[in-house]
Amino acid sequence: MKEGPDIARIAALIGDPARANMLVALMSGKALTATELAAEAGITAQTASAHLARLLESGFLSTRKQGRHKYFSLASAEVAGVLEALMGLAAGAGHLRSRTGPRDQALRRARICYNHLAGDMGVQMFDSLVSNQYLASGEGQLRLTETGRTFMAGLGLDIDALAAGRPALCRECLDWSERRSHLAGSLGRALFARFVELDWASVEKATRIVTFTPSGARQFQAMFGG
Amino acid sequence: MKEGPDIARIAALIGDPARANMLVALMSGKALTATELAAEAGITAQTASAHLARLLESGFLSTRKQGRHKYFSLASAEVAGVLEALMGLAAGAGHLRSRTGPRDQALRRARICYNHLAGDMGVQMFDSLVSNQYLASGEGQLRLTETGRTFMAGLGLDIDALAAGRPALCRECLDWSERRSHLAGSLGRALFARFVELDWASVEKATRIVTFTPSGARQFQAMFGG
DNA sequence: TTCATAGTTCGATGGTAACCGAAGCATGGG
DNA sequence: CCCATGCTTCGGTTACCATCGAACTATGAA
């Protein structure tokens, strides 16, 4: 018999180990890219792509495209609720899977994302810029305000030169460890480049981890802290 | 990749159309036999047996053996909750499956089960016998009390002759439409035979439906009603 | 432009599990 | 005892679907 209640379709979707791994990984609330999810599930990118397409079509996931990345996250609290309920059942009659815990503390704190600052400190900087009204987000678009322009000039950045380039000046970028936005775009890149230039921070090659010097961290906190 | 979170095992179990049909059928709270569940899922008895074994082993179902029947029901409210949650999701993005509705009103009201009375009226009679203390259930065993013996004698039944037979005198039998007990055993058979003898009721051949005559229904209500 | 990376599409392959026929137990009724 | 019925076990077949290699598109960086 082929036909069955819709519940079967839904459950079968969760029932595949690869897809289940992806969904569990997304339970943290973070948005993950297709490649990350593929790694999480231990499958190749092609296979992951097929799975993700099915999960999307069935309304389990929502996406947000960002540059060449495609961020996936759970579509609704209801989906998360079902997964939670299933985990409850699984816990009842079997060993619970931990799968929590930070993978790498340093990575979460500060890292390079393409070419701009991400992680804890990236988010902090972004929030600070917004709350000081240096950045304004209107109609989904991020914009540098007049006072923001002055602030950036004070840091030694030539905004006019930056704005001339093709890529957007300001862009929000979703942070996988914080699941919140940080600043991308040519401005984000220029800002981080300036930090390196000022010797506030340096990036460990091949690890994406950003290390701040003591004095650099101090000045960063003074500028973007609390 | 073979390994996956336990959630995958659980979900895959629900994800098979045949099993999902069985589980949905059990969502009504009724206990169903293996054969009934096979029919519900549209598969043969052998296949159903395999499915039910897996559901049992995983703690989804509980069973109750009764004569040559094996009644299955959902093991816990938690299982029902998960199914409910899944149905909620399915309803969100698809057409809801009705699958409710009484199959046959007359069958639910009164029918023959082996050779005794079942359905609404069977349950009603059983409850009445118990609340009048004609029947007493001690340590899972059903017993006819002294006053019960007198009552049955008044109806023209020879209890001693019945008790001599091999099958138990009194037995509870689970009712599929009501999911509650009614009276089986040789006493149950004799009682129903007496009803027929008194011309209170007759059984429609090949349908198992029991039809009460107007006066029969009246006297039945007087004896076991309220 | 050229190169690298993220993601997708296509086609072929393989392993798993649902399924049924046949036969084997167990129970109930005569 | 025998027969009928409910359920289970076993073996073989089939169909689906997850998986990957290879090739393609799109975006970003130099």
Short mmCIF file of C-alpha atoms (C1' of nucleotides) in Angstrom, two decimals:
data_model
loop_
_atom_site.label_atom_id
_atom_site.label_comp_id
_atom_site.label_asym_id
_atom_site.label_seq_id
_atom_site.Cartn_x
_atom_site.Cartn_y
_atom_site.Cartn_z
CA MET A 1 0.00 0.00 0.00
CA LYS A 2 1.41 3.30 -1.06
CA GLU A 3 -0.99 5.80 0.38
CA GLY A 4 -0.84 6.63 4.02
CA PRO A 5 -1.75 9.44 6.34
CA ASP A 6 0.24 12.63 5.96
CA ILE A 7 1.78 11.89 9.30
CA ALA A 8 3.74 9.15 7.59
CA ARG A 9 5.23 11.53 5.05
CA ILE A 10 6.23 13.91 7.81
CA ALA A 11 7.69 11.25 10.05
CA ALA A 12 9.54 9.55 7.21
CA LEU A 13 11.16 12.87 6.47
CA ILE A 14 12.55 13.02 9.99
CA GLY A 15 13.21 9.30 9.95
CA ASP A 16 16.24 9.38 7.70
CA PRO A 17 19.46 9.48 9.74
CA ALA A 18 21.07 12.13 7.58
CA ARG A 19 18.07 14.44 7.74
CA ALA A 20 17.62 13.79 11.45
CA ASN A 21 21.21 14.80 12.09
CA MET A 22 20.67 18.02 10.21
CA LEU A 23 17.48 18.82 12.08
CA VAL A 24 19.06 18.08 15.44
CA ALA A 25 21.96 20.33 14.54
CA LEU A 26 19.48 23.08 13.76
CA MET A 27 17.68 22.55 17.06
CA SER A 28 20.25 24.83 18.66
CA GLY A 29 18.51 27.64 16.89
CA LYS A 30 21.54 28.52 14.86
CA ALA A 31 21.32 28.93 11.13
CA LEU A 32 23.74 26.69 9.28
CA THR A 33 24.97 26.57 5.72
CA ALA A 34 24.39 23.64 3.41
CA THR A 35 28.01 22.58 3.60
CA GLU A 36 28.05 22.70 7.37
CA LEU A 37 24.92 20.61 7.50
CA ALA A 38 26.44 18.12 5.11
CA ALA A 39 29.42 17.75 7.41
CA GLU A 40 27.12 17.46 10.38
CA ALA A 41 25.32 14.59 8.75
CA GLY A 42 28.46 13.01 7.40
CA ILE A 43 27.36 13.04 3.78
CA THR A 44 28.49 14.75 0.61
CA ALA A 45 27.23 18.13 -0.49
CA GLN A 46 25.14 16.71 -3.33
CA THR A 47 23.26 14.38 -1.05
CA ALA A 48 22.76 17.11 1.50
CA SER A 49 21.39 19.37 -1.20
CA ALA A 50 18.74 16.83 -2.09
CA HIS A 51 17.76 16.36 1.54
CA LEU A 52 17.59 20.06 2.22
CA ALA A 53 15.43 20.59 -0.84
CA ARG A 54 12.95 18.07 0.47
CA LEU A 55 12.93 19.57 3.95
CA LEU A 56 12.37 22.99 2.44
CA GLU A 57 9.54 21.82 0.23
CA SER A 58 7.81 20.25 3.19
CA GLY A 59 8.01 23.42 5.18
CA PHE A 60 10.45 22.19 7.80
CA LEU A 61 13.11 24.75 7.01
CA SER A 62 13.44 28.31 5.91
CA THR A 63 16.41 29.74 4.11
CA ARG A 64 18.24 32.96 3.87
CA LYS A 65 20.64 33.43 1.07
CA GLN A 66 23.73 35.42 1.78
CA GLY A 67 26.42 35.78 -0.77
CA ARG A 68 27.39 32.36 -1.85
CA HIS A 69 26.10 30.84 1.34
CA LYS A 70 22.65 29.58 2.00
CA TYR A 71 21.66 29.56 5.62
CA PHE A 72 19.10 27.05 6.79
CA SER A 73 17.12 27.23 9.99
CA LEU A 74 14.03 25.57 11.40
CA ALA A 75 10.95 27.11 9.89
CA SER A 76 8.82 27.43 12.99
CA ALA A 77 8.50 26.74 16.67
CA GLU A 78 6.03 24.03 15.80
CA VAL A 79 8.67 22.09 13.91
CA ALA A 80 11.05 22.49 16.81
CA GLY A 81 8.31 21.31 19.12
CA VAL A 82 7.78 18.12 17.19
CA LEU A 83 11.49 17.41 17.22
CA GLU A 84 11.57 18.07 20.92
CA ALA A 85 8.71 15.67 21.50
CA LEU A 86 10.45 12.99 19.47
CA MET A 87 13.64 13.51 21.44
CA GLY A 88 11.62 13.06 24.58
CA LEU A 89 10.37 9.71 23.40
CA ALA A 90 13.83 8.69 22.28
CA ALA A 91 15.23 9.64 25.66
CA GLY A 92 12.64 7.54 27.40
CA ALA A 93 13.72 4.29 25.78
CA GLY A 94 17.35 4.70 24.92
CA HIS A 95 20.46 6.61 25.62
CA LEU A 96 20.24 10.32 25.24
CA ARG A 97 22.47 11.92 22.71
CA SER A 98 24.48 14.77 24.02
CA ARG A 99 25.47 16.62 20.85
CA THR A 100 25.62 19.87 22.77
CA GLY A 101 28.68 21.72 23.94
CA PRO A 102 30.70 24.36 22.23
CA ARG A 103 32.94 23.04 19.52
CA ASP A 104 35.56 25.67 19.90
CA GLN A 105 35.43 28.46 22.39
CA ALA A 106 37.88 30.68 20.56
CA LEU A 107 35.96 30.33 17.33
CA ARG A 108 32.82 31.49 19.04
CA ARG A 109 34.52 34.50 20.52
CA ALA A 110 36.03 36.08 17.44
CA ARG A 111 36.73 34.80 13.99
CA ILE A 112 37.02 35.89 10.41
CA CYS A 113 33.99 35.44 8.22
CA TYR A 114 35.16 35.90 4.63
CA ASN A 115 37.03 39.02 5.49
CA HIS A 116 35.14 40.70 8.29
CA LEU A 117 34.80 40.17 12.01
CA ALA A 118 32.34 37.58 13.29
CA GLY A 119 31.58 35.74 16.49
CA ASP A 120 30.79 37.20 19.85
CA MET A 121 32.79 40.35 19.23
CA GLY A 122 31.45 40.84 15.74
CA VAL A 123 27.91 40.75 17.03
CA GLN A 124 28.82 43.08 19.86
CA MET A 125 30.28 45.59 17.46
CA PHE A 126 27.26 45.41 15.22
CA ASP A 127 24.85 45.96 18.11
CA SER A 128 26.90 48.88 19.31
CA LEU A 129 26.92 50.52 15.89
CA VAL A 130 23.16 50.15 15.63
CA SER A 131 22.37 51.37 19.14
CA ASN A 132 24.58 54.41 18.58
CA GLN A 133 22.64 55.03 15.40
CA TYR A 134 25.71 54.80 13.23
CA LEU A 135 23.86 52.15 11.32
CA ALA A 136 20.16 52.19 10.47
CA SER A 137 18.23 49.33 9.00
CA GLY A 138 15.43 50.54 6.78
CA GLU A 139 13.30 48.24 4.64
CA GLY A 140 15.64 45.30 5.12
CA GLN A 141 18.51 47.41 3.87
CA LEU A 142 21.34 48.47 6.08
CA ARG A 143 22.44 52.08 5.81
CA LEU A 144 25.29 54.16 7.21
CA THR A 145 23.98 57.34 8.86
CA GLU A 146 25.63 60.75 8.76
CA THR A 147 26.97 60.43 12.29
CA GLY A 148 28.10 56.94 11.37
CA ARG A 149 30.00 58.35 8.43
CA THR A 150 31.73 60.81 10.73
CA PHE A 151 32.56 58.03 13.17
CA MET A 152 34.11 55.93 10.44
CA ALA A 153 36.09 58.88 9.16
CA GLY A 154 37.44 59.31 12.68
CA LEU A 155 38.72 55.75 12.47
CA GLY A 156 40.58 56.64 9.33
CA LEU A 157 38.29 55.04 6.78
CA ASP A 158 37.55 56.62 3.40
CA ILE A 159 33.85 55.91 3.01
CA ASP A 160 33.52 57.51 -0.41
CA ALA A 161 36.16 55.19 -1.82
CA LEU A 162 34.47 52.19 -0.26
CA ALA A 163 31.01 53.12 -1.51
CA ALA A 164 32.30 53.29 -5.05
CA GLY A 165 33.00 49.58 -5.19
CA ARG A 166 30.49 47.11 -6.56
CA PRO A 167 29.69 45.15 -3.39
CA ALA A 168 27.29 46.76 -0.95
CA LEU A 169 28.78 49.07 1.62
CA CYS A 170 26.84 47.61 4.52
CA ARG A 171 25.34 44.21 4.76
CA GLU A 172 24.06 42.09 7.59
CA CYS A 173 25.64 38.71 7.92
CA LEU A 174 24.13 35.96 9.99
CA ASP A 175 26.40 34.63 12.67
CA TRP A 176 26.35 30.86 13.09
CA SER A 177 27.50 30.78 16.69
CA GLU A 178 25.35 33.65 17.85
CA ARG A 179 22.57 33.42 15.32
CA ARG A 180 22.56 37.18 15.23
CA SER A 181 23.70 39.70 12.70
CA HIS A 182 27.09 41.20 12.37
CA LEU A 183 28.43 43.68 9.89
CA ALA A 184 29.54 42.52 6.47
CA GLY A 185 29.95 44.33 3.18
CA SER A 186 32.87 46.46 2.13
CA LEU A 187 32.54 48.49 5.31
CA GLY A 188 32.81 45.41 7.45
CA ARG A 189 35.85 44.32 5.56
CA ALA A 190 37.46 47.75 5.81
CA LEU A 191 36.78 47.95 9.52
CA PHE A 192 38.48 44.65 10.24
CA ALA A 193 41.35 45.50 7.94
CA ARG A 194 41.77 48.68 9.95
CA PHE A 195 41.87 46.69 13.20
CA VAL A 196 44.68 44.62 11.81
CA GLU A 197 46.42 47.73 10.55
CA LEU A 198 46.19 49.30 14.01
CA ASP A 199 47.61 46.07 15.41
CA TRP A 200 44.56 45.48 17.52
CA ALA A 201 44.05 42.01 16.16
CA SER A 202 45.50 39.36 13.91
CA VAL A 203 44.02 36.29 12.28
CA GLU A 204 45.48 32.83 12.79
CA LYS A 205 45.98 31.38 9.39
CA ALA A 206 43.97 28.27 8.54
CA THR A 207 41.82 28.47 11.65
CA ARG A 208 39.79 31.61 11.05
CA ILE A 209 40.34 32.47 14.70
CA VAL A 210 40.92 36.14 15.40
CA THR A 211 43.26 37.01 18.25
CA PHE A 212 43.13 40.45 19.83
CA THR A 213 46.15 41.96 21.48
CA PRO A 214 45.58 43.10 25.06
CA SER A 215 45.65 46.77 24.15
CA GLY A 216 43.58 46.10 21.05
CA ALA A 217 40.91 44.35 23.11
CA ARG A 218 40.89 47.27 25.54
CA GLN A 219 40.38 49.84 22.81
CA PHE A 220 37.78 47.70 21.10
CA GLN A 221 35.83 47.49 24.36
CA ALA A 222 36.13 51.23 24.88
CA MET A 223 34.75 51.86 21.41
CA PHE A 224 32.09 49.19 21.13
CA GLY A 225 31.64 47.90 24.66
CA GLY A 226 28.62 48.14 26.96
CA MET B 1 26.29 7.03 7.20
CA LYS B 2 24.43 4.50 9.22
CA GLU B 3 24.42 5.99 12.68
CA GLY B 4 22.02 8.73 13.52
CA PRO B 5 20.31 10.20 16.51
CA ASP B 6 17.71 8.05 18.19
CA ILE B 7 15.15 10.48 16.98
CA ALA B 8 15.68 9.01 13.52
CA ARG B 9 14.87 5.50 14.66
CA ILE B 10 11.72 6.70 16.34
CA ALA B 11 10.59 8.82 13.44
CA ALA B 12 11.36 6.14 10.89
CA LEU B 13 9.14 3.81 12.84
CA ILE B 14 6.23 6.21 12.44
CA GLY B 15 7.31 7.04 8.93
CA ASP B 16 6.17 3.85 7.31
CA PRO B 17 2.66 4.24 5.83
CA ALA B 18 1.46 0.90 7.15
CA ARG B 19 2.64 1.56 10.67
CA ALA B 20 1.35 5.12 10.56
CA ASN B 21 -2.08 3.88 9.58
CA MET B 22 -2.10 1.50 12.52
CA LEU B 23 -1.00 4.17 14.95
CA VAL B 24 -3.58 6.63 13.69
CA ALA B 25 -6.24 3.96 14.05
CA LEU B 26 -5.15 3.47 17.64
CA MET B 27 -5.27 7.21 18.30
CA SER B 28 -8.98 6.82 19.01
CA GLY B 29 -7.93 5.16 22.23
CA LYS B 30 -9.56 1.88 21.31
CA ALA B 31 -7.66 -1.35 21.56
CA LEU B 32 -7.57 -3.22 18.26
CA THR B 33 -6.61 -6.75 17.31
CA ALA B 34 -3.74 -7.57 15.00
CA THR B 35 -6.11 -8.58 12.22
CA GLU B 36 -8.12 -5.40 12.51
CA LEU B 37 -4.95 -3.35 12.37
CA ALA B 38 -3.80 -5.26 9.32
CA ALA B 39 -7.06 -4.41 7.58
CA GLU B 40 -6.74 -0.80 8.69
CA ALA B 41 -3.32 -0.60 7.09
CA GLY B 42 -4.32 -2.55 4.01
CA ILE B 43 -1.69 -5.24 4.42
CA THR B 44 -1.66 -8.95 5.13
CA ALA B 45 -1.59 -10.41 8.60
CA GLN B 46 2.02 -11.56 8.32
CA THR B 47 3.29 -8.13 7.41
CA ALA B 48 1.22 -6.55 10.13
CA SER B 49 2.64 -8.97 12.65
CA ALA B 50 6.16 -7.88 11.81
CA HIS B 51 5.24 -4.21 12.08
CA LEU B 52 3.47 -4.69 15.38
CA ALA B 53 6.42 -6.59 16.80
CA ARG B 54 8.67 -3.66 16.00
CA LEU B 55 6.27 -1.14 17.49
CA LEU B 56 6.03 -3.24 20.61
CA GLU B 57 9.76 -3.62 20.96
CA SER B 58 10.21 0.12 20.69
CA GLY B 59 7.69 0.76 23.41
CA PHE B 60 5.04 2.37 21.24
CA LEU B 61 2.37 -0.18 21.97
CA SER B 62 1.17 -2.35 24.78
CA THR B 63 -0.73 -5.57 24.37
CA ARG B 64 -3.34 -7.53 26.14
CA LYS B 65 -3.91 -11.10 25.13
CA GLN B 66 -7.42 -12.36 25.25
CA GLY B 67 -8.27 -15.82 24.05
CA ARG B 68 -7.00 -16.07 20.54
CA HIS B 69 -7.05 -12.30 20.09
CA LYS B 70 -4.25 -9.93 20.85
CA TYR B 71 -5.33 -6.41 21.57
CA PHE B 72 -2.98 -3.56 20.83
CA SER B 73 -3.20 -0.06 22.19
CA LEU B 74 -0.91 2.93 22.45
CA ALA B 75 1.53 2.46 25.29
CA SER B 76 1.41 5.90 26.82
CA ALA B 77 0.04 9.38 26.61
CA GLU B 78 3.48 10.51 25.52
CA VAL B 79 3.28 8.40 22.39
CA ALA B 80 -0.16 9.76 21.67
CA GLY B 81 1.21 13.24 22.21
CA VAL B 82 3.92 12.79 19.65
CA LEU B 83 1.43 11.49 17.12
CA GLU B 84 -0.81 14.41 17.87
CA ALA B 85 2.05 16.84 17.32
CA LEU B 86 2.90 15.19 14.02
CA MET B 87 -0.71 15.40 12.93
CA GLY B 88 -0.62 19.07 13.77
CA LEU B 89 2.33 19.59 11.48
CA ALA B 90 0.74 17.51 8.76
CA ALA B 91 -2.45 19.53 9.03
CA GLY B 92 -0.50 22.74 8.65
CA ALA B 93 0.95 21.88 5.27
CA GLY B 94 -1.53 19.55 3.69
CA HIS B 95 -5.06 18.30 3.74
CA LEU B 96 -6.24 16.91 7.02
CA ARG B 97 -7.23 13.31 7.05
CA SER B 98 -10.63 12.69 8.48
CA ARG B 99 -10.51 8.99 9.26
CA THR B 100 -13.02 9.52 12.05
CA GLY B 101 -16.68 8.77 11.99
CA PRO B 102 -18.50 5.68 13.12
CA ARG B 103 -18.23 2.84 10.70
CA ASP B 104 -21.52 1.31 11.60
CA GLN B 105 -23.82 2.71 14.21
CA ALA B 106 -25.74 -0.53 14.70
CA LEU B 107 -22.53 -2.49 15.23
CA ARG B 108 -21.49 -0.15 17.98
CA ARG B 109 -24.81 -0.38 19.70
CA ALA B 110 -25.13 -4.12 20.05
CA ARG B 111 -23.41 -7.03 18.41
CA ILE B 112 -22.33 -10.57 18.96
CA CYS B 113 -18.75 -11.19 20.04
CA TYR B 114 -18.05 -14.90 19.64
CA ASN B 115 -21.28 -15.84 21.34
CA HIS B 116 -21.95 -13.15 23.89
CA LEU B 117 -23.30 -9.62 23.84
CA ALA B 118 -20.95 -6.78 23.05
CA GLY B 119 -21.14 -3.13 22.08
CA ASP B 120 -22.81 -0.33 23.94
CA MET B 121 -25.40 -2.58 25.50
CA GLY B 122 -22.91 -5.27 26.42
CA VAL B 123 -20.81 -2.75 28.29
CA GLN B 124 -23.90 -1.34 29.96
CA MET B 125 -24.94 -4.78 31.18
CA PHE B 126 -21.48 -5.49 32.48
CA ASP B 127 -21.32 -2.22 34.39
CA SER B 128 -24.72 -2.85 35.86
CA LEU B 129 -23.76 -6.35 37.02
CA VAL B 130 -20.66 -5.02 38.69
CA SER B 131 -22.29 -2.02 40.39
CA ASN B 132 -25.04 -4.29 41.74
CA GLN B 133 -22.27 -6.51 43.09
CA TYR B 134 -23.45 -9.50 41.14
CA LEU B 135 -19.96 -9.67 39.77
CA ALA B 136 -16.78 -8.98 41.69
CA SER B 137 -13.34 -8.63 40.20
CA GLY B 138 -10.63 -9.86 42.54
CA GLU B 139 -6.98 -10.18 41.59
CA GLY B 140 -7.69 -9.80 37.91
CA GLN B 141 -10.18 -12.63 38.08
CA LEU B 142 -13.88 -12.13 37.63
CA ARG B 143 -16.16 -13.90 40.10
CA LEU B 144 -19.91 -14.40 40.44
CA THR B 145 -21.11 -13.43 43.91
CA GLU B 146 -23.79 -15.20 45.94
CA THR B 147 -26.39 -12.54 45.18
CA GLY B 148 -25.30 -12.72 41.58
CA ARG B 149 -25.89 -16.43 41.57
CA THR B 150 -29.41 -15.83 42.89
CA PHE B 151 -30.00 -13.19 40.26
CA MET B 152 -28.93 -15.51 37.47
CA ALA B 153 -31.09 -18.30 38.83
CA GLY B 154 -34.02 -15.90 38.74
CA LEU B 155 -33.34 -15.48 35.04
CA GLY B 156 -33.59 -19.22 34.60
CA LEU B 157 -29.91 -20.06 34.30
CA ASP B 158 -28.42 -23.19 35.83
CA ILE B 159 -25.12 -21.89 37.15
CA ASP B 160 -23.89 -25.22 38.46
CA ALA B 161 -24.19 -26.77 35.03
CA LEU B 162 -22.37 -23.84 33.47
CA ALA B 163 -19.56 -23.88 36.01
CA ALA B 164 -18.91 -27.52 35.26
CA GLY B 165 -17.72 -26.78 31.75
CA ARG B 166 -14.06 -26.25 30.96
CA PRO B 167 -14.10 -22.59 29.88
CA ALA B 168 -14.19 -20.00 32.63
CA LEU B 169 -17.59 -19.03 33.93
CA CYS B 170 -16.91 -15.33 33.90
CA ARG B 171 -14.39 -13.50 31.84
CA GLU B 172 -13.87 -9.89 30.90
CA CYS B 173 -13.74 -9.19 27.23
CA LEU B 174 -12.40 -5.96 25.83
CA ASP B 175 -14.85 -4.13 23.63
CA TRP B 176 -13.37 -2.63 20.49
CA SER B 177 -15.95 0.08 19.99
CA GLU B 178 -16.16 1.10 23.62
CA ARG B 179 -12.73 0.01 24.77
CA ARG B 180 -14.31 -1.17 27.95
CA SER B 181 -15.05 -4.57 29.35
CA HIS B 182 -18.12 -6.63 28.82
CA LEU B 183 -19.01 -10.08 30.07
CA ALA B 184 -17.66 -13.15 28.30
CA GLY B 185 -17.15 -16.73 29.42
CA SER B 186 -19.77 -19.39 29.62
CA LEU B 187 -21.98 -17.11 31.70
CA GLY B 188 -21.87 -14.41 29.08
CA ARG B 189 -22.80 -16.92 26.42
CA ALA B 190 -25.62 -18.36 28.49
CA LEU B 191 -27.00 -14.90 29.24
CA PHE B 192 -27.19 -13.94 25.63
CA ALA B 193 -28.64 -17.32 24.68
CA ARG B 194 -31.32 -16.68 27.27
CA PHE B 195 -32.10 -13.29 25.74
CA VAL B 196 -32.65 -14.96 22.42
CA GLU B 197 -34.70 -17.68 24.04
CA LEU B 198 -36.90 -15.06 25.70
CA ASP B 199 -37.27 -13.41 22.31
CA TRP B 200 -35.71 -10.20 23.57
CA ALA B 201 -33.15 -10.16 20.80
CA SER B 202 -32.01 -11.87 17.66
CA VAL B 203 -28.76 -11.78 15.74
CA GLU B 204 -28.60 -10.86 12.07
CA LYS B 205 -26.69 -13.58 10.39
CA ALA B 206 -23.41 -12.63 8.75
CA THR B 207 -23.38 -9.13 10.20
CA ARG B 208 -22.93 -9.82 13.92
CA ILE B 209 -25.48 -7.09 14.57
CA VAL B 210 -27.87 -7.83 17.42
CA THR B 211 -31.41 -6.49 17.10
CA PHE B 212 -33.57 -6.09 20.18
CA THR B 213 -37.35 -6.28 19.95
CA PRO B 214 -39.16 -3.28 21.45
CA SER B 215 -40.36 -5.20 24.47
CA GLY B 216 -36.99 -6.90 24.79
CA ALA B 217 -35.19 -3.58 24.84
CA ARG B 218 -37.63 -2.34 27.48
CA GLN B 219 -37.04 -5.30 29.78
CA PHE B 220 -33.29 -5.12 29.21
CA GLN B 221 -33.34 -1.48 30.29
CA ALA B 222 -35.46 -2.29 33.34
CA MET B 223 -32.99 -4.95 34.38
CA PHE B 224 -29.64 -3.36 33.50
CA GLY B 225 -30.51 0.30 32.87
CA GLY B 226 -29.72 3.36 34.94
"C1'" DT C 1 39.07 38.09 -16.94
"C1'" DT C 2 40.51 33.91 -14.18
"C1'" DC C 3 40.38 31.10 -10.13
"C1'" DA C 4 38.11 29.22 -5.97
"C1'" DT C 5 34.20 28.01 -3.41
"C1'" DA C 6 29.05 27.11 -2.46
"C1'" DG C 7 25.45 24.97 -4.13
"C1'" DT C 8 22.71 22.32 -7.56
"C1'" DT C 9 21.38 18.78 -11.18
"C1'" DC C 10 21.82 14.32 -13.42
"C1'" DG C 11 22.55 9.38 -13.80
"C1'" DA C 12 23.86 5.08 -11.99
"C1'" DT C 13 24.43 1.97 -8.10
"C1'" DG C 14 23.56 -0.58 -3.99
"C1'" DG C 15 21.54 -1.79 0.40
"C1'" DT C 16 17.64 -1.95 3.07
"C1'" DA C 17 13.10 -3.04 4.33
"C1'" DA C 18 8.31 -3.79 3.13
"C1'" DC C 19 5.72 -7.26 1.23
"C1'" DC C 20 3.53 -11.76 0.36
"C1'" DG C 21 3.10 -17.11 0.02
"C1'" DA C 22 3.51 -21.02 2.60
"C1'" DA C 23 3.85 -23.31 6.63
"C1'" DG C 24 3.90 -23.55 11.72
"C1'" DC C 25 1.77 -22.74 16.62
"C1'" DA C 26 -1.83 -21.67 19.77
"C1'" DT C 27 -6.50 -21.14 21.16
"C1'" DG C 28 -11.52 -21.95 21.06
"C1'" DG C 29 -15.57 -24.65 19.80
"C1'" DG C 30 -17.80 -28.86 18.65
"C1'" DC D 1 -10.45 -35.87 18.78
"C1'" DC D 2 -10.89 -32.51 14.52
"C1'" DC D 3 -11.68 -28.12 12.38
"C1'" DA D 4 -11.61 -23.03 12.23
"C1'" DT D 5 -9.48 -18.85 13.41
"C1'" DG D 6 -5.86 -15.53 15.06
"C1'" DC D 7 -1.24 -14.82 15.01
"C1'" DT D 8 3.66 -15.77 14.02
"C1'" DT D 9 7.98 -17.39 11.54
"C1'" DC D 10 10.66 -18.17 7.41
"C1'" DG D 11 12.43 -17.32 2.62
"C1'" DG D 12 12.54 -15.01 -1.56
"C1'" DT D 13 11.23 -11.00 -4.36
"C1'" DT D 14 10.74 -6.31 -5.40
"C1'" DA D 15 10.85 -1.44 -5.12
"C1'" DC D 16 12.32 2.46 -3.30
"C1'" DC D 17 15.65 5.93 -1.93
"C1'" DA D 18 19.97 7.41 0.00
"C1'" DT D 19 24.36 7.85 -1.79
"C1'" DC D 20 28.15 9.35 -4.71
"C1'" DG D 21 30.87 10.80 -9.15
"C1'" DA D 22 30.77 14.04 -12.55
"C1'" DA D 23 29.35 18.02 -14.61
"C1'" DC D 24 27.05 22.59 -14.29
"C1'" DT D 25 25.69 27.42 -12.33
"C1'" DA D 26 26.42 31.37 -9.33
"C1'" DT D 27 28.84 34.27 -6.33
"C1'" DG D 28 33.04 36.40 -4.54
"C1'" DA D 29 38.03 37.59 -4.70
"C1'" DA D 30 42.21 38.95 -7.19
#
